[in-house]
Amino acid sequence: MRFDATELTIEELELQAEVREYLDKRLTPGSYPLGLGMSGAVDPAFSRDLGSRGWLGMSLPKEYGGGGRSAVDRLVVVEELLARGAPVGYHWIGDRQSGPSIAANGTEEQKRYFLPGIASGEFSFSIGMSEPDSGSDLASVCTRAERVDGGWKVNGTKIWTTGAFHATHILALLRTSADKHNGLTQLIVDRDSEGLTVSPIPFIDGSEDFCEVSFQDVFVPDSRRLGDVGAGWGQNTGELALERGGVDRWMSLMPVLENWAANQAAQGGPAALADLGSIAARCWAFRGMSLSIARMVDAGRSPVTEAALIKEMATRFEQDCVATVARHLGRAPDLASDDPYESLLARAVLVAPSWSIRGGTNEILRTVIVKGLNR
């Protein structure tokens, strides 16, 4: 495993400046609800605005409505969005992983239908992975897809399915045979399919991003099967590399950190400044690692082990940041505070324990890392 040192090129820095100028005008302070990284608010109009500027589906092929640009270009845009707590909830999953997965594994018909909708911000995707009785063992999922005339009949339940309530499509990992790993297949399910019920799950901070998704004799045409029958495990693993190694794994608290650094840290004396220095140094380290992974993706590599390493380290770092800023506040932050940054910190205190669970628990990630190093 190797993270090569790299910096942004002149062209990439120009893109960064363009995005910053746009966001200065589009997301003025107080005009939108601050979000915790990829858990930003759902705003379809904002997503369509980004799509119209070519800032969604950036790495998707041009012939399917994408930008034909690099993973690094996307990192530059995403970094600026997350730094402001932008409302990225509607397009996030489709842009980050469903689009690239369809581009890599989909049929010509699927690419021509789904990819333009993802790149324009019209389609919103959710990922149906976890199940009530599967724990962290994703290969044990048992929601079943059985062959029927013209397609598949799906029965079972998914849980913790982020964004399913507002999604237009759910990319579901389903069991098509008894073989643990080779018996899994991915289907693209329309959100309004008959027999599909989506129930939001209230979270501790009052949000309802997580959902339970129930399939009761849901028919999915075979034309919506993504990849070969039994290829779902490998495809899903490839998606997780896109999900785990990005800047979203260490930038969840960034609006709060920037506000604290600019307005409060100096007032806390030497101890607060020392903590700020430590946080800044680790942010730069994680940023360099994420940028290196994006370069690997652009070079055609699949940095699964490197992405798992970043996710394991970075989500623990995010939790440390929450504890540090809350400690220097000197009291419990108020969720109902008129100060949007204090309110966001209060949300973070409540939800931060989940950050090292979503996308793979630390224990699972350490297994992935060890196996990768052994290879």
Coordinates of N, CA and C in Angstrom, one line a residue, residues 324-333:
T324 N -13.5 17.5 21.0 CA -12.6 18.6 21.3 C -13.3 20.0 21.3
V325 N -14.1 20.2 20.2 CA -14.8 21.5 20.1 C -15.9 21.6 21.2
A326 N -16.6 20.5 21.5 CA -17.6 20.6 22.6 C -16.9 20.8 23.9
R327 N -15.7 20.3 24.1 CA -15.0 20.5 25.4 C -14.7 22.0 25.6
H328 N -14.2 22.6 24.5 CA -13.8 24.0 24.6 C -15.0 24.9 24.7
L329 N -16.2 24.5 24.3 CA -17.4 25.3 24.4 C -17.7 25.4 25.9
G330 N -17.3 24.4 26.7 CA -17.5 24.5 28.2 C -18.8 24.2 28.7
R331 N -19.7 23.8 27.8 CA -21.1 23.4 28.2 C -21.7 22.5 27.1
A332 N -22.8 21.9 27.4 CA -23.4 21.1 26.4 C -24.0 22.0 25.3
P333 N -23.7 21.8 24.0 CA -24.2 22.6 23.0 C -25.7 22.4 22.9

